[in-house]
Short mmCIF file of C-alpha atoms in Angstrom, two decimals:
data_model
loop_
_atom_site.label_atom_id
_atom_site.label_comp_id
_atom_site.label_asym_id
_atom_site.label_seq_id
_atom_site.Cartn_x
_atom_site.Cartn_y
_atom_site.Cartn_z
CA MET Y 481 186.36 85.88 108.55
CA ARG Y 482 184.92 82.33 108.27
CA LYS Y 483 185.87 81.65 111.91
CA TRP Y 484 184.01 84.79 113.02
CA LEU Y 485 180.91 83.85 111.02
CA PHE Y 486 180.98 80.32 112.47
CA GLY Y 487 181.21 81.70 115.98
CA PHE Y 488 178.36 84.12 115.37
CA CYS Y 489 176.15 81.31 114.03
CA VAL Y 490 176.84 79.12 117.06
CA VAL Y 491 175.97 81.97 119.44
CA ALA Y 492 172.84 82.85 117.46
CA ALA Y 493 171.71 79.24 117.32
CA GLY Y 494 172.27 78.87 121.04
CA LEU Y 495 170.28 82.03 121.73
CA ALA Y 496 167.42 80.79 119.52
CA ILE Y 497 167.32 77.45 121.34
CA CYS Y 498 167.35 79.28 124.67
CA LEU Y 499 164.47 81.53 123.68
CA LEU Y 500 162.41 78.68 122.25
CA SER Y 501 162.88 76.57 125.37
CA ALA Y 502 161.55 79.48 127.43
CA GLY Y 503 158.40 79.52 125.30
CA TYR Y 504 159.24 82.80 123.53
CA ARG Y 505 157.40 83.00 120.21
CA ALA Y 506 158.41 86.42 118.88
CA PHE Y 507 160.00 84.83 115.79
CA ARG Y 508 156.88 83.04 114.60
CA SER Y 509 155.91 83.93 111.06
CA ASP Y 510 152.54 85.20 112.27
CA PHE Y 511 154.06 87.64 114.77
CA PRO Y 512 152.43 90.92 113.68
CA ALA Y 513 155.14 93.45 112.86
CA LYS Y 514 152.31 95.90 112.22
CA PHE Y 515 148.79 95.45 113.49
CA GLU Y 516 146.01 95.13 110.93
CA THR Y 517 143.79 98.18 111.59
CA GLU Y 518 140.38 99.38 110.45
CA ASN Y 519 137.68 101.75 111.66
CA TYR Y 520 134.08 101.12 112.65
CA ALA Y 521 131.39 103.75 113.17
CA LEU Y 522 128.83 103.80 115.99
CA ASP Y 523 126.26 106.58 116.43
CA SER Y 524 128.70 109.28 117.51
CA THR Y 525 131.93 107.37 118.13
CA LEU Y 526 134.54 106.11 115.72
CA LEU Y 527 136.18 102.86 116.85
CA LYS Y 528 139.58 101.52 115.91
CA LEU Y 529 139.77 97.75 115.44
CA GLU Y 530 143.24 96.20 115.56
CA THR Y 531 144.15 92.54 115.15
CA VAL Y 532 146.82 91.99 117.81
CA ALA Y 533 147.24 88.20 117.50
CA THR Y 534 146.66 85.75 114.64
CA ASN Y 535 146.84 82.03 113.81
CA LEU Y 536 145.53 80.94 117.20
CA ASN Y 537 143.29 77.96 117.90
CA VAL Y 538 139.99 78.87 119.58
CA VAL Y 539 140.79 81.27 122.40
CA TRP Y 540 138.19 80.24 124.98
CA ASP Y 541 138.96 82.57 127.88
CA MET Y 542 140.93 85.80 128.26
CA ALA Y 543 141.92 87.56 131.48
CA TRP Y 544 143.78 90.81 132.03
CA GLY Y 545 146.98 89.91 133.83
CA PRO Y 546 148.88 91.74 136.60
CA ASP Y 547 151.66 92.32 134.05
CA ASN Y 548 149.25 94.22 131.74
CA TRP Y 549 149.35 91.31 129.30
CA ILE Y 550 146.37 89.22 128.19
CA TRP Y 551 146.41 85.69 129.62
CA PHE Y 552 144.36 83.22 127.57
CA THR Y 553 143.44 79.55 127.17
CA ASP Y 554 143.06 77.79 123.82
CA GLN Y 555 141.91 74.56 122.23
CA ASP Y 556 145.49 73.25 122.02
CA GLY Y 557 145.44 72.89 125.80
CA LYS Y 558 147.74 75.85 126.33
CA VAL Y 559 147.71 78.87 128.60
CA SER Y 560 149.60 81.79 127.06
CA ARG Y 561 150.44 85.43 127.67
CA LEU Y 562 149.96 88.05 124.95
CA ASN Y 563 151.67 91.43 124.98
CA PRO Y 564 148.91 93.65 123.56
CA LYS Y 565 151.41 96.35 122.58
CA THR Y 566 153.70 94.17 120.47
CA GLY Y 567 151.78 90.97 119.75
CA GLN Y 568 154.41 88.80 121.43
CA ILE Y 569 153.01 85.51 122.76
CA ILE Y 570 154.62 83.36 125.45
CA ASP Y 571 153.27 79.92 126.31
CA ILE Y 572 153.30 79.28 130.06
CA LEU Y 573 151.43 75.97 130.38
CA LYS Y 574 150.53 72.96 128.27
CA ILE Y 575 147.87 70.70 129.76
CA ASP Y 576 148.14 67.23 128.27
CA ASP Y 577 145.40 65.39 130.15
CA TYR Y 578 142.42 67.49 129.11
CA TYR Y 579 139.55 65.90 127.17
CA ARG Y 580 140.07 67.08 123.61
CA LYS Y 581 136.65 66.36 122.12
CA ARG Y 582 134.97 69.72 121.54
CA LEU Y 583 136.48 72.31 123.89
CA GLY Y 584 138.01 70.62 126.90
CA LEU Y 585 140.17 73.45 128.25
CA MET Y 586 137.73 76.12 129.29
CA SER Y 587 137.82 78.84 131.90
CA MET Y 588 140.59 80.56 133.81
CA VAL Y 589 140.73 83.23 136.50
CA LEU Y 590 143.71 84.87 138.24
CA HIS Y 591 143.97 85.41 141.99
CA PRO Y 592 143.11 89.07 142.77
CA ASP Y 593 145.83 89.27 145.47
CA TRP Y 594 148.51 88.44 142.92
CA GLN Y 595 151.58 89.80 144.68
CA LYS Y 596 150.95 87.53 147.65
CA TYR Y 597 149.28 84.65 145.83
CA PRO Y 598 150.40 84.27 142.17
CA HIS Y 599 147.75 81.63 141.54
CA VAL Y 600 145.78 80.79 138.41
CA PHE Y 601 142.59 78.73 138.64
CA ILE Y 602 141.74 76.65 135.57
CA ASN Y 603 138.73 74.50 134.71
CA TYR Y 604 139.09 71.73 132.15
CA SER Y 605 137.46 68.39 131.38
CA HIS Y 606 139.40 65.16 131.72
CA ILE Y 607 138.76 61.51 130.85
CA GLN Y 608 139.83 59.06 133.56
CA SER Y 609 141.29 55.59 133.19
CA ASP Y 610 137.81 54.13 133.73
CA SER Y 611 136.56 56.28 130.77
CA ALA Y 612 134.52 58.52 133.06
CA ILE Y 613 134.61 62.20 132.06
CA VAL Y 614 135.16 64.69 134.87
CA SER Y 615 135.47 68.47 135.09
CA LYS Y 616 138.45 69.65 137.16
CA LEU Y 617 139.15 72.87 138.99
CA VAL Y 618 142.94 73.06 139.30
CA ARG Y 619 145.13 75.75 140.88
CA TYR Y 620 148.53 76.54 139.39
CA THR Y 621 151.29 78.80 140.68
CA TYR Y 622 153.15 81.24 138.40
CA ASN Y 623 156.92 81.19 139.00
CA GLY Y 624 157.69 84.14 136.72
CA LYS Y 625 158.05 81.97 133.61
CA LYS Y 626 155.62 79.06 133.77
CA LEU Y 627 152.53 77.80 135.56
CA VAL Y 628 153.69 75.03 137.88
CA ALA Y 629 152.64 72.96 140.92
CA PRO Y 630 149.10 71.96 139.87
CA LYS Y 631 146.77 71.26 142.76
CA LEU Y 632 143.33 69.74 142.25
CA LEU Y 633 140.84 71.82 144.26
CA TYR Y 634 137.52 70.32 143.21
CA GLN Y 635 136.21 67.77 140.74
CA ILE Y 636 132.70 67.18 139.41
CA PRO Y 637 131.19 64.85 136.79
CA GLY Y 638 131.60 65.87 133.16
CA TYR Y 639 130.10 64.78 129.85
CA LEU Y 640 130.64 64.68 126.09
CA GLY Y 641 129.34 68.25 126.00
CA HIS Y 642 127.28 70.75 128.01
CA ASN Y 643 130.11 71.18 130.54
CA GLY Y 644 129.88 74.99 130.64
CA SER Y 645 131.93 76.79 131.86
CA ARG Y 646 133.20 80.08 133.36
CA LEU Y 647 135.01 81.13 136.52
CA VAL Y 648 135.06 84.45 138.39
CA ILE Y 649 136.28 85.49 141.84
CA SER Y 650 134.05 87.63 144.03
CA LYS Y 651 135.07 90.59 146.18
CA ASP Y 652 134.81 88.37 149.25
CA ARG Y 653 137.35 86.01 147.65
CA LYS Y 654 135.13 83.13 146.59
CA ILE Y 655 135.29 81.23 143.32
CA LEU Y 656 132.01 81.26 141.38
CA TRP Y 657 131.93 78.43 138.85
CA ALA Y 658 129.18 78.15 136.21
CA THR Y 659 128.53 74.53 135.19
CA GLY Y 660 126.55 72.99 132.34
CA ASP Y 661 123.61 70.63 132.76
CA LEU Y 662 125.49 67.62 131.27
CA LYS Y 663 122.15 66.69 129.66
CA HIS Y 664 121.10 65.21 133.02
CA LYS Y 665 117.90 67.17 133.56
CA GLU Y 666 116.71 65.25 136.60
CA THR Y 667 119.49 66.60 138.86
CA ILE Y 668 119.66 70.25 137.78
CA GLN Y 669 117.34 71.42 140.55
CA ASP Y 670 118.98 69.24 143.20
CA PRO Y 671 121.72 70.99 145.25
CA ALA Y 672 123.35 67.62 145.94
CA PHE Y 673 124.52 67.56 142.29
CA ALA Y 674 126.88 70.02 140.61
CA ASN Y 675 125.38 70.19 137.09
CA GLY Y 676 123.34 73.17 135.88
CA LYS Y 677 124.54 75.38 138.73
CA VAL Y 678 126.61 78.31 139.79
CA LEU Y 679 128.90 76.79 142.40
CA ARG Y 680 130.59 78.79 145.16
CA LEU Y 681 133.88 77.65 146.69
CA ASN Y 682 136.62 79.00 148.90
CA LEU Y 683 139.91 79.65 147.14
CA ASP Y 684 141.31 76.43 148.61
CA GLY Y 685 138.45 74.41 147.09
CA SER Y 686 136.52 73.92 150.32
CA ILE Y 687 132.82 74.68 150.64
CA PRO Y 688 131.99 77.99 152.39
CA LYS Y 689 130.01 77.63 155.59
CA ASP Y 690 127.60 80.40 154.54
CA ASN Y 691 126.52 78.65 151.32
CA PRO Y 692 122.72 78.30 151.13
CA TYR Y 693 122.77 74.48 151.15
CA PRO Y 694 124.94 73.03 153.95
CA GLY Y 695 127.76 70.90 152.60
CA SER Y 696 126.96 71.78 148.99
CA PRO Y 697 128.84 74.17 146.68
CA ALA Y 698 125.53 75.09 144.97
CA TRP Y 699 124.82 78.84 145.04
CA ALA Y 700 122.12 79.08 142.34
CA MET Y 701 120.67 76.54 139.93
CA GLY Y 702 118.49 75.95 136.88
CA PHE Y 703 120.99 76.66 134.08
CA ARG Y 704 121.53 74.82 130.81
CA VAL Y 705 124.90 75.63 129.18
CA PRO Y 706 126.44 78.79 130.67
CA GLN Y 707 129.43 80.26 128.84
CA GLY Y 708 129.44 83.81 130.19
CA LEU Y 709 129.89 84.99 133.79
CA THR Y 710 130.86 88.46 134.98
CA TYR Y 711 130.40 91.02 137.73
CA SER Y 712 129.13 94.54 137.07
CA ALA Y 713 130.80 97.52 138.75
CA ASN Y 714 128.55 97.35 141.82
CA GLY Y 715 129.02 93.60 142.34
CA ASN Y 716 125.97 92.17 140.58
CA LEU Y 717 126.72 88.78 139.02
CA PHE Y 718 125.41 88.08 135.50
CA ILE Y 719 125.40 84.78 133.65
CA ALA Y 720 124.84 84.07 129.93
CA GLU Y 721 123.66 80.63 128.85
CA HIS Y 722 122.67 78.68 125.77
CA GLY Y 723 119.01 77.77 125.49
CA ASP Y 724 117.72 74.74 123.67
CA ALA Y 725 115.74 75.62 120.56
CA THR Y 726 114.53 78.86 122.19
CA ASP Y 727 115.52 81.36 124.84
CA ASP Y 728 119.21 81.95 125.13
CA GLU Y 729 119.39 83.94 128.35
CA VAL Y 730 121.22 86.46 130.48
CA ASN Y 731 120.30 86.24 134.17
CA LEU Y 732 121.13 88.19 137.33
CA VAL Y 733 122.47 85.47 139.65
CA GLN Y 734 121.28 85.58 143.24
CA ARG Y 735 121.82 83.34 146.24
CA ARG Y 736 119.57 80.25 146.42
CA LYS Y 737 117.51 81.26 143.37
CA SER Y 738 116.33 78.91 140.62
CA TYR Y 739 116.40 79.99 136.99
CA GLY Y 740 113.92 77.48 135.66
CA TRP Y 741 115.71 74.97 133.48
CA PRO Y 742 114.64 72.34 132.51
CA ALA Y 743 110.99 73.16 133.26
CA ILE Y 744 111.26 76.69 131.87
CA ALA Y 745 113.28 78.13 129.00
CA GLY Y 746 113.58 81.89 129.30
CA PHE Y 747 110.32 83.51 130.34
CA CYS Y 748 107.44 81.44 131.62
CA ASP Y 749 105.35 82.14 128.53
CA LEU Y 750 104.64 78.91 126.62
CA PRO Y 751 101.45 76.98 127.44
CA GLU Y 752 103.30 74.02 128.95
CA GLU Y 753 105.47 76.42 130.99
CA ARG Y 754 102.60 78.51 132.34
CA ASP Y 755 100.89 75.39 133.63
CA ASN Y 756 103.99 74.39 135.65
CA CYS Y 757 105.57 77.73 136.44
CA PRO Y 758 106.95 77.67 140.02
CA ASP Y 759 106.73 80.88 142.03
CA SER Y 760 110.44 80.61 142.82
CA ALA Y 761 111.58 80.73 139.17
CA VAL Y 762 113.47 83.91 138.28
CA ALA Y 763 112.84 85.53 134.89
CA PRO Y 764 115.87 86.44 132.76
CA VAL Y 765 116.96 90.04 132.25
CA LYS Y 766 117.27 89.25 128.55
CA ALA Y 767 116.31 86.31 126.32
CA TRP Y 768 116.63 85.58 122.60
CA THR Y 769 114.50 83.52 120.24
CA PRO Y 770 115.83 82.68 117.64
CA THR Y 771 118.89 81.70 119.62
CA ILE Y 772 122.24 83.49 119.21
CA ALA Y 773 124.57 81.13 121.15
CA PRO Y 774 125.97 83.52 123.79
CA ALA Y 775 129.55 82.95 124.93
CA GLY Y 776 131.94 85.17 126.93
CA MET Y 777 130.75 88.29 128.73
CA ASP Y 778 132.38 91.27 130.48
CA TYR Y 779 131.23 94.54 131.99
CA TYR Y 780 132.23 97.80 130.30
CA LYS Y 781 132.74 101.22 131.81
CA GLY Y 782 134.90 103.51 129.70
CA ASN Y 783 135.14 106.24 127.12
CA ILE Y 784 132.83 104.76 124.47
CA PRO Y 785 129.60 106.54 125.44
CA GLU Y 786 127.27 104.19 123.53
CA TRP Y 787 128.61 101.24 125.52
CA ASN Y 788 129.15 102.77 128.94
CA ASN Y 789 127.55 100.77 131.80
CA ALA Y 790 126.83 97.76 129.60
CA LEU Y 791 127.42 94.04 129.44
CA LEU Y 792 129.47 93.08 126.39
CA LEU Y 793 128.46 89.61 125.16
CA THR Y 794 130.12 87.63 122.38
CA THR Y 795 128.01 85.24 120.31
CA LEU Y 796 128.82 82.13 118.29
CA LYS Y 797 125.80 81.37 116.14
CA ASP Y 798 124.96 85.04 115.58
CA GLN Y 799 128.65 85.99 115.06
CA SER Y 800 128.24 89.37 116.72
CA LEU Y 801 129.04 91.41 119.79
CA ARG Y 802 125.94 92.26 121.80
CA VAL Y 803 125.98 95.44 123.89
CA LEU Y 804 123.43 95.07 126.70
CA LYS Y 805 122.82 98.44 128.33
CA LEU Y 806 122.08 98.37 132.05
CA ASP Y 807 119.95 100.59 134.26
CA ALA Y 808 121.47 102.77 137.01
CA LYS Y 809 121.21 99.94 139.57
CA GLN Y 810 122.85 97.50 137.14
CA GLN Y 811 120.01 95.05 137.55
CA GLN Y 812 118.04 95.25 134.30
CA VAL Y 813 118.87 95.37 130.59
CA THR Y 814 117.37 98.55 129.15
CA GLY Y 815 118.59 98.28 125.57
CA GLU Y 816 120.66 96.27 123.12
CA ASP Y 817 122.99 97.07 120.24
CA ILE Y 818 124.38 94.48 117.82
CA VAL Y 819 127.78 95.20 116.27
CA PHE Y 820 130.35 93.43 114.03
CA SER Y 821 127.65 91.05 112.74
CA LYS Y 822 129.27 88.31 110.57
CA LYS Y 823 132.43 90.44 110.38
CA TYR Y 824 134.85 88.16 112.25
CA GLY Y 825 132.91 84.89 112.43
CA ARG Y 826 132.17 83.18 115.72
CA LEU Y 827 133.19 85.23 118.76
CA ARG Y 828 134.13 83.27 121.88
CA ASP Y 829 135.23 85.75 124.56
CA VAL Y 830 135.59 89.41 125.48
CA CYS Y 831 138.02 91.03 127.92
CA VAL Y 832 138.04 94.64 129.13
CA SER Y 833 141.31 96.10 130.38
CA PRO Y 834 141.46 98.47 133.39
CA SER Y 835 141.99 101.37 130.98
CA GLY Y 836 138.88 100.47 128.97
CA GLU Y 837 140.43 98.71 125.98
CA ILE Y 838 138.22 95.88 124.72
CA TYR Y 839 139.55 92.60 123.32
CA ILE Y 840 137.46 89.98 121.51
CA SER Y 841 138.57 86.50 120.43
CA THR Y 842 137.31 84.48 117.48
CA SER Y 843 136.33 80.81 117.57
CA ASN Y 844 136.48 79.81 113.91
CA HIS Y 845 138.62 76.69 114.30
CA ASP Y 846 136.15 75.02 116.65
CA TRP Y 847 133.99 72.02 115.81
CA ASN Y 848 131.15 74.04 114.24
CA PRO Y 849 132.60 76.81 112.01
CA ALA Y 850 130.42 79.42 110.35
CA PRO Y 851 130.18 79.69 106.54
CA ASN Y 852 133.27 81.32 104.94
CA PHE Y 853 135.34 80.75 108.10
CA PRO Y 854 138.04 80.16 109.20
CA VAL Y 855 139.98 82.73 107.20
CA LYS Y 856 143.74 82.58 106.71
CA THR Y 857 144.63 84.46 109.92
CA ASP Y 858 142.12 82.75 112.24
CA ASP Y 859 141.82 82.51 115.11
CA ARG Y 860 142.42 86.11 116.16
CA ILE Y 861 142.38 88.47 119.12
CA ILE Y 862 141.12 91.93 118.16
CA ARG Y 863 141.44 95.15 120.15
CA ILE Y 864 138.66 97.78 120.16
CA THR Y 865 139.41 101.35 121.20
CA ARG Y 866 137.87 104.76 120.71
CA ALA Y 867 139.39 106.60 117.73
CA GLY Y 868 137.39 109.83 117.83
CA THR Y 869 134.00 111.52 117.57
CA ILE Y 870 131.92 111.48 114.39
CA PRO Y 871 130.54 114.90 113.33
CA LYS Y 872 126.75 115.09 113.54
CA SER Y 873 126.47 115.66 109.80
CA ALA Y 874 128.24 112.36 109.08
CA ARG Y 875 126.67 110.03 111.65
CA THR Y 876 125.35 106.69 110.42
CA ALA Y 877 125.02 103.92 112.96
CA GLY Y 878 127.03 100.73 112.48
CA LYS Y 879 124.80 98.77 114.81
CA THR Y 880 121.89 96.56 113.78
CA THR Y 881 118.83 95.24 115.57
CA GLN Y 882 117.24 91.82 115.57
CA ASN Y 883 114.66 91.42 112.81
CA GLU Y 884 111.44 89.45 112.90
CA VAL Y 885 111.81 85.99 111.37
CA SER Y 886 109.03 85.08 108.97
CA ASP Y 887 109.99 83.64 105.55
CA ALA Y 888 111.02 80.00 105.10
CA ALA Y 889 114.68 80.67 104.27
CA SER Y 890 115.08 82.88 107.35
CA LEU Y 891 113.38 80.29 109.52
CA TYR Y 892 115.84 77.67 108.28
CA VAL Y 893 118.86 79.93 108.90
CA ASN Y 894 117.75 80.86 112.42
CA PHE Y 895 116.48 77.49 113.67
CA CYS Y 896 118.24 74.84 111.56
CA GLY Y 897 121.25 76.32 109.78
CA SER Y 898 123.72 76.42 112.67
CA CYS Y 899 123.52 72.62 112.97
CA HIS Y 900 122.54 71.37 109.52
CA LYS Y 901 124.42 74.18 107.71
CA ALA Y 902 123.46 76.28 104.70
CA ASP Y 903 124.14 73.39 102.31
CA GLY Y 904 122.18 70.91 104.43
CA LYS Y 905 125.22 68.64 104.86
CA GLY Y 906 125.44 69.04 108.65
CA VAL Y 907 128.54 68.36 110.76
CA PRO Y 908 129.87 64.78 110.50
CA GLY Y 909 129.70 62.99 113.83
CA SER Y 910 127.45 65.61 115.40
CA PHE Y 911 124.61 66.84 113.16
CA PRO Y 912 123.20 64.64 110.37
CA SER Y 913 123.05 65.62 106.72
CA LEU Y 914 119.63 66.61 105.42
CA VAL Y 915 120.76 65.83 101.88
CA THR Y 916 120.91 62.11 102.65
CA SER Y 917 118.14 62.04 105.29
CA ARG Y 918 115.48 59.41 104.68
CA ARG Y 919 113.35 60.98 107.39
CA LEU Y 920 113.27 64.35 105.63
CA ALA Y 921 112.29 62.75 102.32
CA GLY Y 922 109.87 60.30 103.92
CA GLU Y 923 106.30 60.25 105.13
CA LYS Y 924 105.01 63.70 106.14
CA ASN Y 925 103.28 62.84 109.40
CA ALA Y 926 106.33 60.99 110.75
CA LEU Y 927 108.54 63.98 109.88
CA ILE Y 928 106.17 66.46 111.53
CA ARG Y 929 105.95 64.31 114.65
CA PHE Y 930 109.75 64.11 114.83
CA ILE Y 931 110.22 67.88 114.45
CA LEU Y 932 107.55 68.61 117.07
CA LYS Y 933 109.00 66.24 119.67
CA GLY Y 934 112.73 66.34 118.84
CA SER Y 935 115.11 63.56 119.79
CA GLN Y 936 117.44 62.80 122.67
CA SER Y 937 120.63 61.16 121.44
CA PRO Y 938 122.83 59.37 124.02
CA THR Y 939 125.91 60.54 122.10
CA GLY Y 940 126.57 63.69 120.13
CA GLU Y 941 123.96 66.45 119.93
CA ALA Y 942 120.22 65.96 120.38
CA MET Y 943 117.64 67.78 118.28
CA PRO Y 944 115.38 70.02 120.37
CA ALA Y 945 111.61 69.97 120.06
CA PHE Y 946 110.26 72.70 117.78
CA SER Y 947 106.68 72.62 119.04
CA PHE Y 948 107.00 76.32 119.95
CA LEU Y 949 106.85 77.21 116.23
CA THR Y 950 103.41 78.00 114.87
CA ASP Y 951 101.75 75.57 112.48
CA GLU Y 952 102.46 77.96 109.62
CA GLN Y 953 106.16 78.38 110.54
CA LEU Y 954 106.79 74.68 110.98
CA ALA Y 955 105.04 73.87 107.70
CA SER Y 956 107.02 76.55 105.91
CA VAL Y 957 110.47 75.56 107.15
CA SER Y 958 109.94 71.81 106.75
CA SER Y 959 108.63 72.27 103.19
CA TYR Y 960 111.62 74.47 102.44
CA ALA Y 961 114.07 71.85 103.73
CA ARG Y 962 112.35 69.02 101.85
CA LYS Y 963 112.44 70.92 98.57
CA GLN Y 964 115.92 72.38 99.05
CA PHE Y 965 117.78 69.28 100.25
CA ALA Y 966 115.64 66.16 99.74
CA ARG Y 967 114.30 67.34 96.37
CA VAL Y 968 110.75 66.52 97.44
CA SER Y 969 108.16 68.88 96.00
CA ASP Y 970 105.24 67.61 98.08
CA GLU Y 971 104.68 70.48 100.51
CA ILE Y 972 103.62 70.25 104.15
CA SER Y 973 100.69 72.48 105.03
CA ALA Y 974 99.76 74.20 108.27
CA ALA Y 975 96.72 71.90 108.39
CA ASP Y 976 99.06 68.90 108.25
CA VAL Y 977 100.98 70.21 111.24
CA ALA Y 978 97.82 71.01 113.20
CA ARG Y 979 96.47 67.51 112.62
CA VAL Y 980 99.68 65.83 113.93
CA ARG Y 981 100.12 68.29 116.77
#
C-alpha cells in the first residue's frame, strides 16, 4: 500500500511540475470554481455581471483571440490567455526588459489572418543602456504554447509618462498606433516626430507609400495621451485621449487631420483658443470637463438594445463605463449613458467578443488607485451579458448622467481629488501632499498665481493651469483646500482672483 501511495505521489508531483512549466495556472487559489454573479438593470434590459478572473495586476489591453479565449497584457509584463468559460489562465509571454515605472507594457493586437500568420504585435516602453526611454513595437509568433521569436518592427522615443498607447489593425492590413505627446509640445504638430500622433505602418514595420507625409509614419496628429482606439462597424476609426485640466476627448480620426493639441483642448471655445484657432483643427465628437480619464474603447453591436451601435469607453478617474451612442453613419455621438459608476473602481479596458459578450478589466493596482480600492479580489475581468427584459412596470434605469459641478467640495473632487486625493495627502513621488504644502498655506496672491498658471515639472506629473475656472469657482475651491488641509481660515475671494488674473 505504501509503495502504491509513493508511486502515485511521484507521478502526481511530476504532472504538477509539467503543468506549471507549461504555464498552466488552473490550480491557483484564485481560480474561480464558480463565477461571482450579480444583476444590473438598464432601462429595459437586465444585465448579468460575472467576475471571470481575479487577483490580476492591471490588465491594460484585452483582445479576443482566434481560440475564443481572451488574450491580455498586464503590469507584471506578462501576456496571458484567459478561458472565459472556466476562468483558466495560461501565461504565454513574460517581457523582462519593459520599463516598469507606471505602465510600461501597454497595447497588443493579433494578426487578423491568424491561420497563416500567428503573429502578435505588442507595444511597450523600454529603458536603454544609455538611460534613454524608448517605445517599442515588437512582433511575436505564437507556437501553440508560447509567444516566441520577438522581432523589433519600429521604435520611437518614450518618456517617464504620456506614452499612450493603443494598437489596431485596419481592414487594409495596416497597423494604427496611437502615441502620447511625451510632454514635448513643440513637436506634436510636426510629422517628422512620432509623439502625439496616430502612426500608420505596414505589418512588417515599414512605412506605407500612401501615407500623407512621405517617409513618415504620421497619419493624424494633435493628440495628448490617447488610451483608446477602435474601429466602428463601417470602418470609422475613433480615438479616446486624456485632456489636461479640461477636455478629455473622443475624436473621429481621419487622414492628415490635426486635432488641435497643444494649442486647443477639446472645442475651440476658450478666449485664448478662439484667438489662435486654425481652420484645419478638427472638433471632437465628444469632450468632457471635468475630466473623466478615458482609457480603453471598443465598438458594440449586439443584443443589448440600449447599447447597440455605440462606443463603449472605460474610464479611470470617473470609474465608470461610458456608452457613447452613434448616429447611423457612425460619425457623431448622439447620446451618452454612464453605468457601473464607482462600482468596480478604475476601469482600464473593454473587449467585445464576436457573439456580443462584453468584458471589462479593472485597474486598481496601478500607481493612482481610487478611494476604497483595491479590494481583495482586484484586479478583475468582468463579463457583461444580457440576462433578460425588464417588465415595463418595473423599469428603473441604472444609468446616470453627468451633473453640473458647482459647490466647493465637488469642485475639489472633480479637478483636484484624482491627484491630491480625498485626504489631501497626494501620491508620493508624483503628486504633492496639500496637508504639508507651504504654498497652500502661504500668501494668497502667490497661490492664486500658481493655480492660474500651473507648473511644468521635468519629472513626475505637472500641474495644469486652471485659468479656465471662473473667479468664483477658483476662489471657492482654493478656500476649501486651504481650510480643509492647511487649516487656514483666511478665505480667498472672487475679487482676489480677478485682481491676480
